[in-house]
PDB file of C-alpha atoms and ligand atoms in Angstrom:
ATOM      1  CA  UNK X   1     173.688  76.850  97.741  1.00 66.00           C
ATOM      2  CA  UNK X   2     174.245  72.684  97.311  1.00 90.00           C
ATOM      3  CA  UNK X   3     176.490  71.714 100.317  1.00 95.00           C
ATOM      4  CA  UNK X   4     177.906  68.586 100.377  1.00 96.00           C
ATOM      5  CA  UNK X   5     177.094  67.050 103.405  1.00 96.00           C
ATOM      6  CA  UNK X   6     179.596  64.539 104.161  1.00 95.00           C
ATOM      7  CA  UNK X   7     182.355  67.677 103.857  1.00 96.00           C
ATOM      8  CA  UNK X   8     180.653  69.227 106.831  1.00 97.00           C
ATOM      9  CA  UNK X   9     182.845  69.344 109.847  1.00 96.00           C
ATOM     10  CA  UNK X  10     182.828  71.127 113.230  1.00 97.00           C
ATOM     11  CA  UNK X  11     184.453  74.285 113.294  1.00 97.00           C
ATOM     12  CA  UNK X  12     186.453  76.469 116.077  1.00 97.00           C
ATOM     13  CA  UNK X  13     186.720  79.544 117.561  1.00 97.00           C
ATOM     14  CA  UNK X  14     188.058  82.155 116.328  1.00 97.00           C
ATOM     15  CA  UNK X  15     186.618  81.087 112.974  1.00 97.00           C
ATOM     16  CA  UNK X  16     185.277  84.050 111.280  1.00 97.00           C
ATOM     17  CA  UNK X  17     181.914  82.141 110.418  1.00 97.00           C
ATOM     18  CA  UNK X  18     180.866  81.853 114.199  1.00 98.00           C
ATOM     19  CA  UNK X  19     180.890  85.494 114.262  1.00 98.00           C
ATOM     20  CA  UNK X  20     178.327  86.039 111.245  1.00 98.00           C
ATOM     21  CA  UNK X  21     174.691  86.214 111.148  1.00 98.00           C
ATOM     22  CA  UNK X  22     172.762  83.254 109.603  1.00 98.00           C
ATOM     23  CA  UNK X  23     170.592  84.037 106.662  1.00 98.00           C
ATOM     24  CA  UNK X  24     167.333  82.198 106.366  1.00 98.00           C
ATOM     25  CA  UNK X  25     166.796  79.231 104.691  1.00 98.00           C
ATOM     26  CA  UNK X  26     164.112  77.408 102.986  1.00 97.00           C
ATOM     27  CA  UNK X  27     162.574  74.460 105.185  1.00 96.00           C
ATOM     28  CA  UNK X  28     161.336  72.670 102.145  1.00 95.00           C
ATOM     29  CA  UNK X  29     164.667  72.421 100.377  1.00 96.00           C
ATOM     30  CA  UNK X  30     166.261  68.839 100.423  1.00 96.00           C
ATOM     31  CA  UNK X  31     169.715  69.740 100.714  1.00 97.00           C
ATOM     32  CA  UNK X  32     168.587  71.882 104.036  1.00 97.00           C
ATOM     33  CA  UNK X  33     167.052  68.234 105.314  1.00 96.00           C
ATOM     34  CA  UNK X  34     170.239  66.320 104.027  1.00 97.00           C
ATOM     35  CA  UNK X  35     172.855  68.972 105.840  1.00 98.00           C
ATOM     36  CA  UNK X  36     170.187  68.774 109.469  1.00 98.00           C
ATOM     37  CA  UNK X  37     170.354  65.200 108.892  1.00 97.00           C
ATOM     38  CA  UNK X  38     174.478  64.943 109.079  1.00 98.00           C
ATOM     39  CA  UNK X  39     174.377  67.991 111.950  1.00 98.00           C
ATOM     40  CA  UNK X  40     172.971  65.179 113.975  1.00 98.00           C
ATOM     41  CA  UNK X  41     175.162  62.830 113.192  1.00 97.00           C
ATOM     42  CA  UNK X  42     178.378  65.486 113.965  1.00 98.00           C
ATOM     43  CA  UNK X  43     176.394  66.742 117.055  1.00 98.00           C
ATOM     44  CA  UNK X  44     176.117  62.838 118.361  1.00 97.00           C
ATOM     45  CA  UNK X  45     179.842  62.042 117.139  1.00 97.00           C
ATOM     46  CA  UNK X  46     180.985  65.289 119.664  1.00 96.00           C
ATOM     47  CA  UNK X  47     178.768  64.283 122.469  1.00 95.00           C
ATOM     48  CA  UNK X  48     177.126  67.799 121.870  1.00 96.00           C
ATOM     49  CA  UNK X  49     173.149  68.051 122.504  1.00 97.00           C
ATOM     50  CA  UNK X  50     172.769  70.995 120.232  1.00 98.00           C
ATOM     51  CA  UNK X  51     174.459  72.492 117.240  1.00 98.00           C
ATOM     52  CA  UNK X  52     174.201  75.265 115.019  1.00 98.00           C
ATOM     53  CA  UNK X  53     174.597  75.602 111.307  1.00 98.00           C
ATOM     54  CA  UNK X  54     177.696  78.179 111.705  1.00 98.00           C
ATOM     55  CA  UNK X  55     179.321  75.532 113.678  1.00 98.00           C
ATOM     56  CA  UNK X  56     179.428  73.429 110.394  1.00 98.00           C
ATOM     57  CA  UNK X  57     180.793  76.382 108.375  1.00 97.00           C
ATOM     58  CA  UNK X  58     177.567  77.758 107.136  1.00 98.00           C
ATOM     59  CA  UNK X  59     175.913  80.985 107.800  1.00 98.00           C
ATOM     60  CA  UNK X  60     172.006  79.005 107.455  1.00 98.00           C
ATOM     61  CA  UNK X  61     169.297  79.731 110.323  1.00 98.00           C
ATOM     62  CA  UNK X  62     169.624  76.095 111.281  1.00 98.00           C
ATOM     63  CA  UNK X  63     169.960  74.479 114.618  1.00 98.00           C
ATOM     64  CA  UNK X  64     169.485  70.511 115.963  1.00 98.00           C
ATOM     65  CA  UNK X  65     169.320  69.907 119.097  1.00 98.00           C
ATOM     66  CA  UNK X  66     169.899  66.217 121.011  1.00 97.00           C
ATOM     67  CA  UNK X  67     166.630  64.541 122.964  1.00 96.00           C
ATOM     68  CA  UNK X  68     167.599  64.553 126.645  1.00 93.00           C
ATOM     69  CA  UNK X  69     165.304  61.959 127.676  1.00 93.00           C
ATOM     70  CA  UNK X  70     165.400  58.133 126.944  1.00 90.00           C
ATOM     71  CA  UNK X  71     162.723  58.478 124.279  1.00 92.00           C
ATOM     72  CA  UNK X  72     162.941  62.096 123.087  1.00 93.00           C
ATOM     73  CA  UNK X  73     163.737  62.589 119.897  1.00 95.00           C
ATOM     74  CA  UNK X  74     166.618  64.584 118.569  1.00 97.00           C
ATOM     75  CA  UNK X  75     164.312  67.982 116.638  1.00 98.00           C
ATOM     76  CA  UNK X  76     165.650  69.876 113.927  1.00 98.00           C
ATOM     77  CA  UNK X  77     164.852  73.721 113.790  1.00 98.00           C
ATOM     78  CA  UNK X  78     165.252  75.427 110.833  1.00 98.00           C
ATOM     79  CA  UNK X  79     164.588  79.682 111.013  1.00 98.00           C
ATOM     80  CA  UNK X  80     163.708  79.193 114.589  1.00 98.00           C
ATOM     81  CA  UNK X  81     162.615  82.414 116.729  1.00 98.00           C
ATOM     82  CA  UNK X  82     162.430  82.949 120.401  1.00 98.00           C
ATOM     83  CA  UNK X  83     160.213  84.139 122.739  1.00 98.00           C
ATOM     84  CA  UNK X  84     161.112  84.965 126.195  1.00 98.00           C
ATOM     85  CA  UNK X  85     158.111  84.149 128.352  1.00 98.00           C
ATOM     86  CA  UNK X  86     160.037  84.042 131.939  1.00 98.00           C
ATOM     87  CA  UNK X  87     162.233  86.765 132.125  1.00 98.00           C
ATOM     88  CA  UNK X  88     163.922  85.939 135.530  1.00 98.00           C
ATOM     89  CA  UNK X  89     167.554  85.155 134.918  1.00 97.00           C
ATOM     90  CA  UNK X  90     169.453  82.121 136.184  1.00 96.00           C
ATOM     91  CA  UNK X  91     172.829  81.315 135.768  1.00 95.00           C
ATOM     92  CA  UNK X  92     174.113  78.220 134.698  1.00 96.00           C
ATOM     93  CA  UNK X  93     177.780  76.521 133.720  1.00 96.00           C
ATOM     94  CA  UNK X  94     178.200  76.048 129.363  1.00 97.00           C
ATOM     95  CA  UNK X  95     180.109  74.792 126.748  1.00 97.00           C
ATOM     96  CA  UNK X  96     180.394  74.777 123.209  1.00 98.00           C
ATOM     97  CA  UNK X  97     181.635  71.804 120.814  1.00 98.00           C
ATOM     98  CA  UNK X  98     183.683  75.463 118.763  1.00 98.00           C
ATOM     99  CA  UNK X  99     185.257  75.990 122.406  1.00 97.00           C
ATOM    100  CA  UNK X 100     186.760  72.823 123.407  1.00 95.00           C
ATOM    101  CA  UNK X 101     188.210  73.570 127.043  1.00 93.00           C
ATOM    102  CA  UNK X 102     186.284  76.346 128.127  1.00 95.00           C
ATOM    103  CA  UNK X 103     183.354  76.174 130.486  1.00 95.00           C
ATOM    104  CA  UNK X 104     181.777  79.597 131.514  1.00 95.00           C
ATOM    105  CA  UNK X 105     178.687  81.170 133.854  1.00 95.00           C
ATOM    106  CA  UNK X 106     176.463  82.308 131.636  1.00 96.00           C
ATOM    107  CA  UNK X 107     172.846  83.779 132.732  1.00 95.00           C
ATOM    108  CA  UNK X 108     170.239  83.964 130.322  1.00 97.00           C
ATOM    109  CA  UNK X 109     166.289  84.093 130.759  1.00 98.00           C
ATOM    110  CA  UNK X 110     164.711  81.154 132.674  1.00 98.00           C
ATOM    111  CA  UNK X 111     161.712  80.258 129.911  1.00 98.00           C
ATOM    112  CA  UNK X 112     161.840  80.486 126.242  1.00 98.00           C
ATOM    113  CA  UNK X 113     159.191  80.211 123.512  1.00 98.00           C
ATOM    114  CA  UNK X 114     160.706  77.944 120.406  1.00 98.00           C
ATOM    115  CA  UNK X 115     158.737  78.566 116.993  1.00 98.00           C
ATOM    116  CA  UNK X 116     160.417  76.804 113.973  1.00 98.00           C
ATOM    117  CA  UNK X 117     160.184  74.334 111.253  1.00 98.00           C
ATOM    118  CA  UNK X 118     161.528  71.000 111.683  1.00 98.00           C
ATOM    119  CA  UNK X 119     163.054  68.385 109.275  1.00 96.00           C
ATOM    120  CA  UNK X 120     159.682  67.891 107.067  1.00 96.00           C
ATOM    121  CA  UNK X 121     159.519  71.585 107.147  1.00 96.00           C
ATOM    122  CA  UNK X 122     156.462  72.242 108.522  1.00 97.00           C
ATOM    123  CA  UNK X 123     155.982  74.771 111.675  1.00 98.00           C
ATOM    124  CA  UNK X 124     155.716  74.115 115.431  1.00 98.00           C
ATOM    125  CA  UNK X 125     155.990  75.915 118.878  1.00 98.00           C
ATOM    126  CA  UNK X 126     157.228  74.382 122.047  1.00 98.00           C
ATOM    127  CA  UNK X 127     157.958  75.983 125.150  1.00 98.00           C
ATOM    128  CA  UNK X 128     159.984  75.553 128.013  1.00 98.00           C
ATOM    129  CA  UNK X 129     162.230  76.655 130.860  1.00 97.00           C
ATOM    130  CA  UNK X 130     165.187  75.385 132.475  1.00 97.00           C
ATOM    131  CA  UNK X 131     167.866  73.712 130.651  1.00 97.00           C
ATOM    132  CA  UNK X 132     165.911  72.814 127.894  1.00 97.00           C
ATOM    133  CA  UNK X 133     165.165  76.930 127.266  1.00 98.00           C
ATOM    134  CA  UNK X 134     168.781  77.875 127.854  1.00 98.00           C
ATOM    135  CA  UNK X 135     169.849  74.821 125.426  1.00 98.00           C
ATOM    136  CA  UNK X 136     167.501  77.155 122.838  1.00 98.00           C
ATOM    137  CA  UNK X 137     169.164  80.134 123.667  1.00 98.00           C
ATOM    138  CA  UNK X 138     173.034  79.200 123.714  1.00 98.00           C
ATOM    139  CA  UNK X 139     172.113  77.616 120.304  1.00 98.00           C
ATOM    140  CA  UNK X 140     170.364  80.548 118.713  1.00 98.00           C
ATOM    141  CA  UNK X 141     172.910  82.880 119.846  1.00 98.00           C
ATOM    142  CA  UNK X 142     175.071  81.297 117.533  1.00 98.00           C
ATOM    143  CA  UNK X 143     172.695  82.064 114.587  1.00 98.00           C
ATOM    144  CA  UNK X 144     173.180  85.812 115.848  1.00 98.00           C
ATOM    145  CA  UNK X 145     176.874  85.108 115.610  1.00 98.00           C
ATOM    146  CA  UNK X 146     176.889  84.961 119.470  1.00 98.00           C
ATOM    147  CA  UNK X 147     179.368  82.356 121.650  1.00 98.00           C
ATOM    148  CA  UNK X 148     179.009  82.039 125.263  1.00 97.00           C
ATOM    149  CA  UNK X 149     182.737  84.328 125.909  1.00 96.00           C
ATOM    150  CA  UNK X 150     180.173  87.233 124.849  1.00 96.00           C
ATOM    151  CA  UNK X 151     178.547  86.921 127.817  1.00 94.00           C
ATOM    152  CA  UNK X 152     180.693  86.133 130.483  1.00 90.00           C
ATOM    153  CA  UNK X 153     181.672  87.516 133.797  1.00 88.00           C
ATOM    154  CA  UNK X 154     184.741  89.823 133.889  1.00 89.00           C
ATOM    155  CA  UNK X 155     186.093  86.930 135.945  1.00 88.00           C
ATOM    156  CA  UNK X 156     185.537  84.264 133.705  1.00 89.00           C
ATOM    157  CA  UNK X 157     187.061  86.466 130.900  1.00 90.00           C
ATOM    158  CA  UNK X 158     190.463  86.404 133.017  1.00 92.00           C
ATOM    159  CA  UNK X 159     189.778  82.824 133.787  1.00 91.00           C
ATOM    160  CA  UNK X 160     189.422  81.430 130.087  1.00 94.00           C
ATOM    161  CA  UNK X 161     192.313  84.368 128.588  1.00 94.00           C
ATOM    162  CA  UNK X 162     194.542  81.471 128.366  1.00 94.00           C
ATOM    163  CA  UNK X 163     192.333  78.748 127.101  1.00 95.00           C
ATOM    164  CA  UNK X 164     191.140  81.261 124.192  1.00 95.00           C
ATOM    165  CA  UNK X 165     194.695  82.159 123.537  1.00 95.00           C
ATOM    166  CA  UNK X 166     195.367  78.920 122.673  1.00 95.00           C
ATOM    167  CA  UNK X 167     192.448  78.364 120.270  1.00 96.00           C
ATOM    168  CA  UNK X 168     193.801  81.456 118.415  1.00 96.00           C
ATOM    169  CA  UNK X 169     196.926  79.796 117.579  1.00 95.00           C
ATOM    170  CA  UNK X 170     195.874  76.518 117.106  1.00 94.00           C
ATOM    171  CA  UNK X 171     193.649  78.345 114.837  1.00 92.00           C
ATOM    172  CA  UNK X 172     196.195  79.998 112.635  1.00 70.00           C
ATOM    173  CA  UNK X 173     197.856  76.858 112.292  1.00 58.00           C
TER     174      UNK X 173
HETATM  175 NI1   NI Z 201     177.747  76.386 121.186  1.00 70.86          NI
END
């Protein structure tokens, strides 16, 4: 399972990867640190403030996510889990660095429970709601081989036809 960090790159929809489940990984292994580590780097490079492992081509139970505040850090979370702790939904505009172009709606839960390990490998829990919990979600979705067209209005799925479209044939090219 040795990846090669520096040959990780961002990857699109409709790659097949984004649609798979993640398998879980161990949180002590280096090469898991070394590929979190360059995740960072590609999710900084995008202007992204979270990415998933699929979106690098791999199918591990990894996500990093950007700090939002002057002095936050950026936090790795490797085999993270979620815990919905305010189920009221609120609905909020996304993206996703694998769908350059297309912005949608997308409600989710208003607070989240995080429990993961992070880059030494060792376990913690944070909690949170907002923007911060719906950061969580849209980026564990794609661990469940989720992307935010899954859950989009009827309206936004006319909206963004075209804008997919043309991902698919960049795509095949
Ligand atoms: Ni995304």
């Amino acid at each position: 399972m040795n990846v090669d960090p520096a040959t990780l790159e961002i990857v699109h929809f409709p790659a097949p990867i984004l649609r798979q489940k993640a398998r879980t990984v161990d949180p002590k292994d280096e090469n898991v640190r070394a590929v979190a580590q360059r995740m960072i780097e590609l999710m900084h490079e995008s202007e992204g403030i979270g990415l998933a492992a699929p979106q690098v081509g791999l199918d591990w139970r990894i996500f990093v996510l950007a700090g939002l505040e002057e002095d936050e850090p950026d936090l790795v979370c490797i085999n993270p889990s979620l815990t919905i702790t305010i189920p009221e939904v609120t609905m909020r505009e996304e993206g996703c660095l694998s769908l350059p172009g297309i912005h949608v709606d997308v409600r989710r839960p208003d607070g989240v429970q995080l429990d993961a390990h992070d880059i030494e490998g060792d376990p913690f829990t944070i909690s949170d709601r907002g923007f911060r919990a719906r950061v969580w979600q849209h980026e564990y979705d794609h661990l469940e081989g989720k992307l935010i067209i899954d859950r989009m209005s009827p309206m936004a799925k006319i909206a963004t036809r075209r804008a997919l479209k043309e991902l698919k044939a960049a795509y095949r090219e």
